Structures are given as C-alpha cells and as structure tokens.
Short mmCIF file of C-alpha atoms in Angstrom, two decimals:
data_model
loop_
_atom_site.label_atom_id
_atom_site.label_comp_id
_atom_site.label_asym_id
_atom_site.label_seq_id
_atom_site.Cartn_x
_atom_site.Cartn_y
_atom_site.Cartn_z
CA UNK A 509 107.04 101.84 126.79
CA UNK A 510 103.63 101.43 123.29
CA UNK A 511 105.92 103.69 120.91
CA UNK A 512 102.42 105.38 119.80
CA UNK A 513 103.29 107.50 122.91
CA UNK A 514 103.98 110.93 121.20
CA UNK A 515 106.76 113.31 122.68
CA UNK A 516 105.97 116.92 122.88
CA UNK A 517 107.97 118.37 120.03
CA UNK A 518 110.90 119.96 121.38
CA UNK A 519 112.33 123.66 120.83
CA UNK A 520 115.03 121.55 119.26
CA UNK A 521 112.59 120.25 116.62
CA UNK A 522 111.43 123.63 115.88
CA UNK A 523 115.08 124.82 115.10
CA UNK A 524 115.42 121.73 112.91
CA UNK A 525 113.07 122.11 110.97
CA UNK A 526 111.55 125.70 110.25
CA UNK A 527 115.62 125.98 109.56
CA UNK A 528 116.00 123.89 106.77
CA UNK A 529 112.06 124.78 105.53
CA UNK A 530 113.50 128.75 105.61
CA UNK A 531 116.39 128.06 103.43
CA UNK A 532 114.83 126.06 101.64
CA UNK A 533 112.17 128.93 100.96
CA UNK A 534 114.54 131.38 100.38
CA UNK A 535 116.48 129.79 98.30
CA UNK A 536 113.98 129.11 95.69
CA UNK A 537 111.71 132.74 96.10
CA UNK A 538 114.96 135.27 96.98
CA UNK A 539 114.61 136.54 93.45
CA UNK A 540 110.55 137.26 93.22
CA UNK A 541 110.69 139.26 96.58
CA UNK A 542 114.11 141.07 94.85
CA UNK A 543 111.80 141.80 92.10
CA UNK A 544 108.66 142.64 94.76
CA UNK A 545 111.06 145.25 96.70
CA UNK A 546 111.95 146.66 92.81
CA UNK A 547 108.17 147.72 92.18
CA UNK A 548 107.43 148.98 95.77
CA UNK A 549 110.05 151.11 95.49
CA UNK A 550 109.52 152.70 92.31
CA UNK A 551 107.91 155.59 91.49
CA UNK A 552 107.21 154.69 87.62
CA UNK A 553 103.26 155.25 86.53
CA UNK A 554 103.67 158.99 88.03
CA UNK A 555 102.90 160.91 84.75
CA UNK A 556 99.21 160.81 83.84
CA UNK A 557 98.20 158.52 81.05
CA UNK A 558 101.68 155.90 81.95
CA UNK A 559 101.54 153.06 83.71
CA UNK A 560 103.58 151.29 86.81
CA UNK A 561 106.31 148.70 85.35
CA UNK A 562 105.10 145.64 86.10
CA UNK A 563 107.20 142.34 88.25
CA UNK A 564 108.24 140.85 84.32
CA UNK A 565 109.63 143.79 82.94
CA UNK A 566 111.67 145.01 86.92
CA UNK A 567 112.28 141.33 86.73
CA UNK A 568 114.47 141.92 83.37
CA UNK A 569 115.43 144.91 83.95
CA UNK A 570 117.14 143.68 86.94
CA UNK A 571 118.67 141.42 84.98
CA UNK A 572 119.46 143.42 82.25
CA UNK A 573 121.48 145.69 83.97
CA UNK A 574 122.84 144.29 87.25
CA UNK A 575 123.01 140.86 85.82
CA UNK A 576 120.44 137.88 87.25
CA UNK A 577 122.73 137.23 90.33
CA UNK A 578 120.66 140.52 91.23
CA UNK A 579 118.27 138.81 91.61
CA UNK A 580 119.58 137.44 95.15
CA UNK A 581 120.65 140.32 96.34
CA UNK A 582 119.73 141.02 100.45
CA UNK A 583 119.84 136.82 100.71
CA UNK A 584 122.64 136.85 102.45
CA UNK A 585 120.43 138.75 105.03
CA UNK A 586 117.47 136.35 104.36
CA UNK A 587 119.20 133.26 105.57
CA UNK A 588 121.58 134.86 108.64
CA UNK A 589 117.51 135.70 110.01
CA UNK A 590 115.14 132.68 108.99
CA UNK A 591 116.46 129.84 111.14
CA UNK A 592 115.46 131.88 114.33
CA UNK A 593 113.09 133.29 112.35
CA UNK A 594 111.30 129.79 111.32
CA UNK A 595 112.35 128.43 114.85
CA UNK A 596 110.38 131.46 116.48
CA UNK A 597 107.41 131.68 114.22
CA UNK A 598 106.36 127.48 115.14
CA UNK A 599 107.91 127.03 118.64
CA UNK A 600 105.72 130.68 119.52
CA UNK A 601 103.01 129.44 117.59
CA UNK A 602 103.03 126.51 119.59
CA UNK A 603 103.24 128.08 122.58
CA UNK A 604 100.38 130.13 122.28
CA UNK A 605 98.28 128.67 120.79
CA UNK A 606 99.01 125.47 123.34
CA UNK A 607 98.05 128.33 126.04
CA UNK A 608 94.91 129.15 124.60
CA UNK A 609 93.96 125.91 124.25
CA UNK A 610 90.65 124.16 126.27
CA UNK A 611 91.63 122.61 129.16
CA UNK A 612 89.29 119.81 129.80
CA UNK A 613 89.85 118.61 125.36
CA UNK A 614 92.87 119.56 125.02
CA UNK A 615 91.70 121.46 121.83
CA UNK A 616 92.03 125.03 120.47
CA UNK A 617 89.33 126.33 118.38
CA UNK A 618 89.89 128.34 115.15
CA UNK A 619 89.45 132.02 116.79
CA UNK A 620 92.21 131.30 118.85
CA UNK A 621 94.82 129.30 116.60
CA UNK A 622 94.17 132.62 115.01
CA UNK A 623 95.13 134.68 117.99
CA UNK A 624 98.20 132.03 118.40
CA UNK A 625 98.92 132.85 114.90
CA UNK A 626 98.86 136.47 115.40
CA UNK A 627 100.91 136.60 118.51
CA UNK A 628 103.39 134.83 116.58
CA UNK A 629 103.45 137.27 113.70
CA UNK A 630 104.03 139.62 116.41
CA UNK A 631 107.26 137.64 118.27
CA UNK A 632 109.20 136.75 115.30
CA UNK A 633 108.28 140.04 113.52
CA UNK A 634 109.78 141.95 117.09
CA UNK A 635 112.97 139.09 117.37
CA UNK A 636 114.15 138.90 114.00
CA UNK A 637 112.33 139.91 110.77
CA UNK A 638 112.20 143.85 111.38
CA UNK A 639 115.82 143.97 111.42
CA UNK A 640 116.58 141.26 108.79
CA UNK A 641 114.39 142.98 106.61
CA UNK A 642 115.79 146.73 107.12
CA UNK A 643 119.18 145.39 106.50
CA UNK A 644 117.86 143.12 103.31
CA UNK A 645 115.58 145.72 101.83
CA UNK A 646 118.74 147.96 101.80
CA UNK A 647 120.75 145.64 99.56
CA UNK A 648 117.73 145.09 97.27
CA UNK A 649 117.86 149.29 96.67
CA UNK A 650 120.79 149.12 95.53
CA UNK A 651 121.11 149.20 91.70
CA UNK A 652 124.66 149.17 91.16
CA UNK A 653 125.85 145.87 88.82
CA UNK A 654 127.05 142.96 90.20
CA UNK A 655 129.26 142.81 86.83
CA UNK A 656 131.38 145.96 87.50
CA UNK A 657 134.02 144.94 89.78
CA UNK A 658 134.52 148.76 89.51
CA UNK A 659 131.53 149.53 90.27
CA UNK A 660 131.26 149.49 94.82
CA UNK A 661 127.73 149.52 95.92
CA UNK A 662 127.27 151.61 99.09
CA UNK A 663 126.82 148.33 100.81
CA UNK A 664 128.61 145.02 100.25
CA UNK A 665 127.43 142.76 102.18
CA UNK A 666 124.78 141.72 104.78
CA UNK A 667 127.06 142.31 107.56
CA UNK A 668 128.63 145.45 106.08
CA UNK A 669 125.35 147.11 105.76
CA UNK A 670 123.93 145.99 109.39
CA UNK A 671 126.94 147.70 110.28
CA UNK A 672 126.73 150.70 108.24
CA UNK A 673 122.80 151.31 109.24
CA UNK A 674 124.18 151.23 113.21
CA UNK A 675 127.03 153.16 112.71
CA UNK A 676 125.50 156.38 110.52
CA UNK A 677 122.10 155.80 111.94
CA UNK A 678 121.84 153.98 115.81
CA UNK A 679 120.82 151.09 116.13
CA UNK A 680 117.19 151.64 116.56
CA UNK A 681 117.06 152.53 112.57
CA UNK A 682 117.44 148.10 112.62
CA UNK A 683 113.75 148.60 114.15
CA UNK A 684 112.26 151.21 111.55
CA UNK A 685 108.77 150.03 110.87
CA UNK A 686 108.02 147.91 113.48
CA UNK A 687 104.86 148.69 113.88
CA UNK A 688 104.20 147.48 110.75
CA UNK A 689 106.18 144.76 110.20
CA UNK A 690 104.80 143.36 113.26
CA UNK A 691 100.84 144.46 111.75
CA UNK A 692 102.21 142.38 108.36
CA UNK A 693 103.53 139.29 110.09
CA UNK A 694 100.59 139.37 112.67
CA UNK A 695 97.85 139.51 109.97
CA UNK A 696 99.93 137.32 107.76
CA UNK A 697 100.84 133.89 109.82
CA UNK A 698 97.04 134.65 112.12
CA UNK A 699 95.73 134.15 108.07
CA UNK A 700 98.03 131.82 106.84
CA UNK A 701 98.30 128.63 110.02
CA UNK A 702 94.49 129.18 110.54
CA UNK A 703 93.61 128.26 106.49
CA UNK A 704 96.20 126.15 106.64
CA UNK A 705 95.25 124.28 110.05
CA UNK A 706 91.25 124.03 108.66
CA UNK A 707 92.20 122.83 106.16
CA UNK A 708 94.67 119.97 106.90
CA UNK A 709 92.07 118.76 109.29
CA UNK A 710 89.51 118.85 106.50
CA UNK A 711 91.82 116.84 103.75
CA UNK A 712 92.43 114.65 107.04
CA UNK A 713 88.63 114.10 107.62
CA UNK A 714 88.26 113.38 103.84
CA UNK A 715 91.05 111.11 104.23
CA UNK A 716 90.55 108.68 107.02
CA UNK A 717 92.62 105.92 106.16
CA UNK A 718 95.80 108.00 105.33
CA UNK A 719 97.88 109.14 108.96
CA UNK A 720 100.47 110.55 107.19
CA UNK A 721 99.79 113.54 104.64
CA UNK A 722 101.98 113.21 101.79
CA UNK A 723 104.39 116.11 100.83
CA UNK A 724 102.49 117.12 97.05
CA UNK A 725 99.24 117.49 100.41
CA UNK A 726 100.56 120.29 102.53
CA UNK A 727 102.25 121.71 99.63
CA UNK A 728 98.92 122.39 98.41
CA UNK A 729 97.85 123.61 101.66
CA UNK A 730 100.54 125.56 102.17
CA UNK A 731 100.14 126.90 99.01
CA UNK A 732 96.76 128.54 99.58
CA UNK A 733 97.51 129.41 102.58
CA UNK A 734 100.08 131.80 102.01
CA UNK A 735 97.69 133.86 99.61
CA UNK A 736 95.68 134.75 101.83
CA UNK A 737 98.24 136.48 104.19
CA UNK A 738 99.42 139.26 100.90
CA UNK A 739 96.12 140.34 99.94
CA UNK A 740 94.57 140.94 103.09
CA UNK A 741 97.70 143.30 104.09
CA UNK A 742 99.61 144.45 100.66
CA UNK A 743 99.26 148.32 101.49
CA UNK A 744 101.47 147.88 105.03
CA UNK A 745 103.71 146.04 102.92
CA UNK A 746 104.11 148.84 100.54
CA UNK A 747 104.15 152.17 102.21
CA UNK A 748 107.10 149.44 105.21
CA UNK A 749 109.07 148.80 102.57
CA UNK A 750 109.31 152.55 101.40
CA UNK A 751 109.72 153.84 105.38
CA UNK A 752 112.78 151.48 105.60
CA UNK A 753 114.68 152.36 102.47
CA UNK A 754 115.31 155.61 103.71
CA UNK A 755 116.99 157.40 106.74
CA UNK A 756 114.37 159.03 109.20
CA UNK A 757 114.17 162.36 109.53
CA UNK A 758 115.76 164.78 112.50
CA UNK A 759 112.88 165.32 114.52
CA UNK A 760 109.81 163.29 112.62
CA UNK A 761 108.17 160.49 114.07
CA UNK A 762 107.22 157.68 113.22
CA UNK A 763 104.17 158.14 112.67
CA UNK A 764 104.28 160.73 110.85
CA UNK A 765 106.40 159.47 108.25
CA UNK A 766 104.14 156.85 107.50
CA UNK A 767 101.39 159.20 107.34
CA UNK A 768 104.14 161.18 104.76
CA UNK A 769 104.69 158.48 102.46
CA UNK A 770 101.15 157.31 102.71
CA UNK A 771 100.17 160.54 101.71
CA UNK A 772 102.45 161.09 98.57
CA UNK A 773 101.50 157.53 97.51
CA UNK A 774 98.16 158.32 97.34
CA UNK A 775 98.35 162.42 95.81
CA UNK A 776 101.54 161.16 93.46
CA UNK A 777 100.39 157.53 92.23
CA UNK A 778 96.95 157.16 93.68
CA UNK A 779 95.59 154.29 95.36
CA UNK A 780 97.02 151.26 92.75
CA UNK A 781 100.53 152.25 94.49
CA UNK A 782 99.87 150.09 97.39
CA UNK A 783 99.32 147.24 95.97
CA UNK A 784 102.76 147.61 93.83
CA UNK A 785 104.78 144.49 93.96
CA UNK A 786 101.26 142.28 94.78
CA UNK A 787 101.82 139.88 92.04
CA UNK A 788 105.66 139.12 92.79
CA UNK A 789 104.91 139.00 96.22
CA UNK A 790 102.11 136.73 96.67
CA UNK A 791 103.83 134.57 93.82
CA UNK A 792 106.87 134.24 96.25
CA UNK A 793 105.00 134.33 99.72
CA UNK A 794 102.55 131.47 98.69
CA UNK A 795 104.85 128.91 97.13
CA UNK A 796 107.18 129.52 100.03
CA UNK A 797 104.33 128.89 102.04
CA UNK A 798 104.25 125.51 100.12
CA UNK A 799 107.71 124.44 100.39
CA UNK A 800 107.66 125.66 104.20
CA UNK A 801 104.96 123.16 105.32
CA UNK A 802 106.05 120.63 103.26
CA UNK A 803 109.88 120.43 103.94
CA UNK A 804 108.71 121.41 107.97
CA UNK A 805 106.24 118.43 108.08
CA UNK A 806 108.47 116.13 106.82
CA UNK A 807 111.64 116.61 108.42
CA UNK A 808 109.30 117.12 112.15
CA UNK A 809 108.04 113.59 111.10
CA UNK A 810 111.55 112.20 110.24
CA UNK A 811 112.76 113.80 113.68
CA UNK A 812 109.47 112.51 115.97
CA UNK A 813 110.57 108.94 113.83
CA UNK A 814 114.24 108.87 114.87
CA UNK A 815 112.78 109.86 118.68
CA UNK A 816 110.55 107.01 119.12
CA UNK A 817 113.22 104.77 117.51
CA UNK A 818 115.65 105.32 119.88
CA UNK A 819 112.67 105.66 122.91
CA UNK A 820 112.08 101.87 121.67
CA UNK A 821 115.56 100.62 121.79
CA UNK A 822 115.75 101.93 125.25
CA UNK A 823 113.12 99.99 126.54
CA UNK A 824 113.80 96.88 124.90
CA UNK A 825 117.69 96.65 125.63
#
C-alpha cells in the first residue's frame, strides 16, 4: 500500500490534538479571560462624566487586591472541559463539513463550511461550554484575596462550585444562558472556521511548493480568524456573562431576564456597556485561536505521520 493514501482522521486524533491545543490556549490566555469577565460584570462608568475601568486598570486592580494568581480563577473549570470541548468542536465540524460536501467532488463550499462551523459551535455550546462557563464565571466573579487564608470564598474550586450550584439552584442552573452561549459559539465558530480555511487555502496557493505550512503561518491565520468572532457577538457575550453570574428569580423566564439585563445596561450604562471587555476578549480569543490551530495542526500531523509509518511497516513485513 502506498504511504500517500491518507487515512481518515479519527475521533481519537481530535481528542488528543484538540485537547493539547485547548490546554495550551487556556494556560496562555486565562488571565485575559478573567479580566474580560470582571469588566463585563463591572458597573463602573454609570455616573455621568465617568468612564468604565479599562482592561489594564482592571488587571492591575485584581493583582493588587487578590494577588496575581487570581487572574487564573476558574482555570480548573476551563481545563476540566477543554478536552471534550475541543474534541467535539473539531470532530463535529469535520462531520458536518463531510455531510455538507458536494457528493460528486467531495469538496465543501465556503457557505457550507460556514454552516458547518455554526453547527459545531451550537454542538459544543450545548454539550460542554455552557455548564463549564457558568462554573468558571461564578469563580471569576469572586473578589476574595488568595493571599489571605482567613478569607473563605463562596466557591472553593470548580467541583465545589458545580456541586453548590446544582444543590442550591438545581441542575438547570448549569445551563443558564444556553441560548446566548449557543448563539455566541455558533457565530464564533462559523466565522472562525470559514476565515481560517479560506486563508489557509490562499496561503497554500501562494506557496504551491510547500506541502505542509509551518506553525508560524498556522498561528498567523488562526490569529486573524480568531479575531472575527468577538467583534461580531460582543453584546451577546456581555449579556450572557451577566445572566450566568447571578441566580435566577422565581417565575422569571430566561427571555425576560435577558430583556431585563439588556434594558438595564442600555438605560444605566449606555451602548458602550455592551462592548465591555472587548479588548481583553479579542486579546484572549485571537491569540488563543492562534495557539489552538498551530498546536492542533502540528499534533494532528504527527499522529497522521505515526499512523502512516505503522501502516507502511505492517505491509513491509
């Protein structure tokens, strides 16, 4: 058998490559995510003549009051969900992309790639992202100091936070904001995968002699594609964060809570409040996607190389 015959990428490859890519992203970018969440929850800038606290000032305040380690609050929740999240993201995208491909050519059009990305975003939001973010945001919203052992937080860690939320508010509380999360993830991945794949094709056309793109090019492409999502759905993400931070009120539907939160933001803080945290979010998501795609492509290539080597050796015996 010729070694050029490429085996289909299996689910295990998505788990390993996606998991390593996700862990790398989380370790690098978690501080920016914590700053983003604090900015979205902040009520600064409400008074006339005042401005919302910026991301540098917010980060400095967290480190001064709570220690630099506080920037990694919620990391346990992120790491516990990152492997299934990335596995589901890449595996579902490739599955949907295959289903939407032209049966005669096997190629997927740009429009169908976008739909596959949208579908992958909804899938990961429902399966993993929503409960993971509810727990993460509750941990990040706590302003206790990690330097004071006598200051006991309400939620000690990700597992304790999840247990407390379910015990006090019910299992459904872990899925608070699922519609907004699904909408955000869908637009994120729709834009992310479409831009990434189109830029990757363009770069490959410009370099016809390069069989495998170097990691720095994957990082640059991922950086650009990763920046597209946050600008398109910042208001959704801000409303979602505030919705997931607080317990539900009895008798109030999810839609009415969303409408109330959005109305209060508009009246009390103005249109700029919907874009609170956009700077750290872009600074987190764009480099995060650069790391994800670079690590994912590299690990995936290594796994495929090992698989082809094993096949060649088995046929040479």
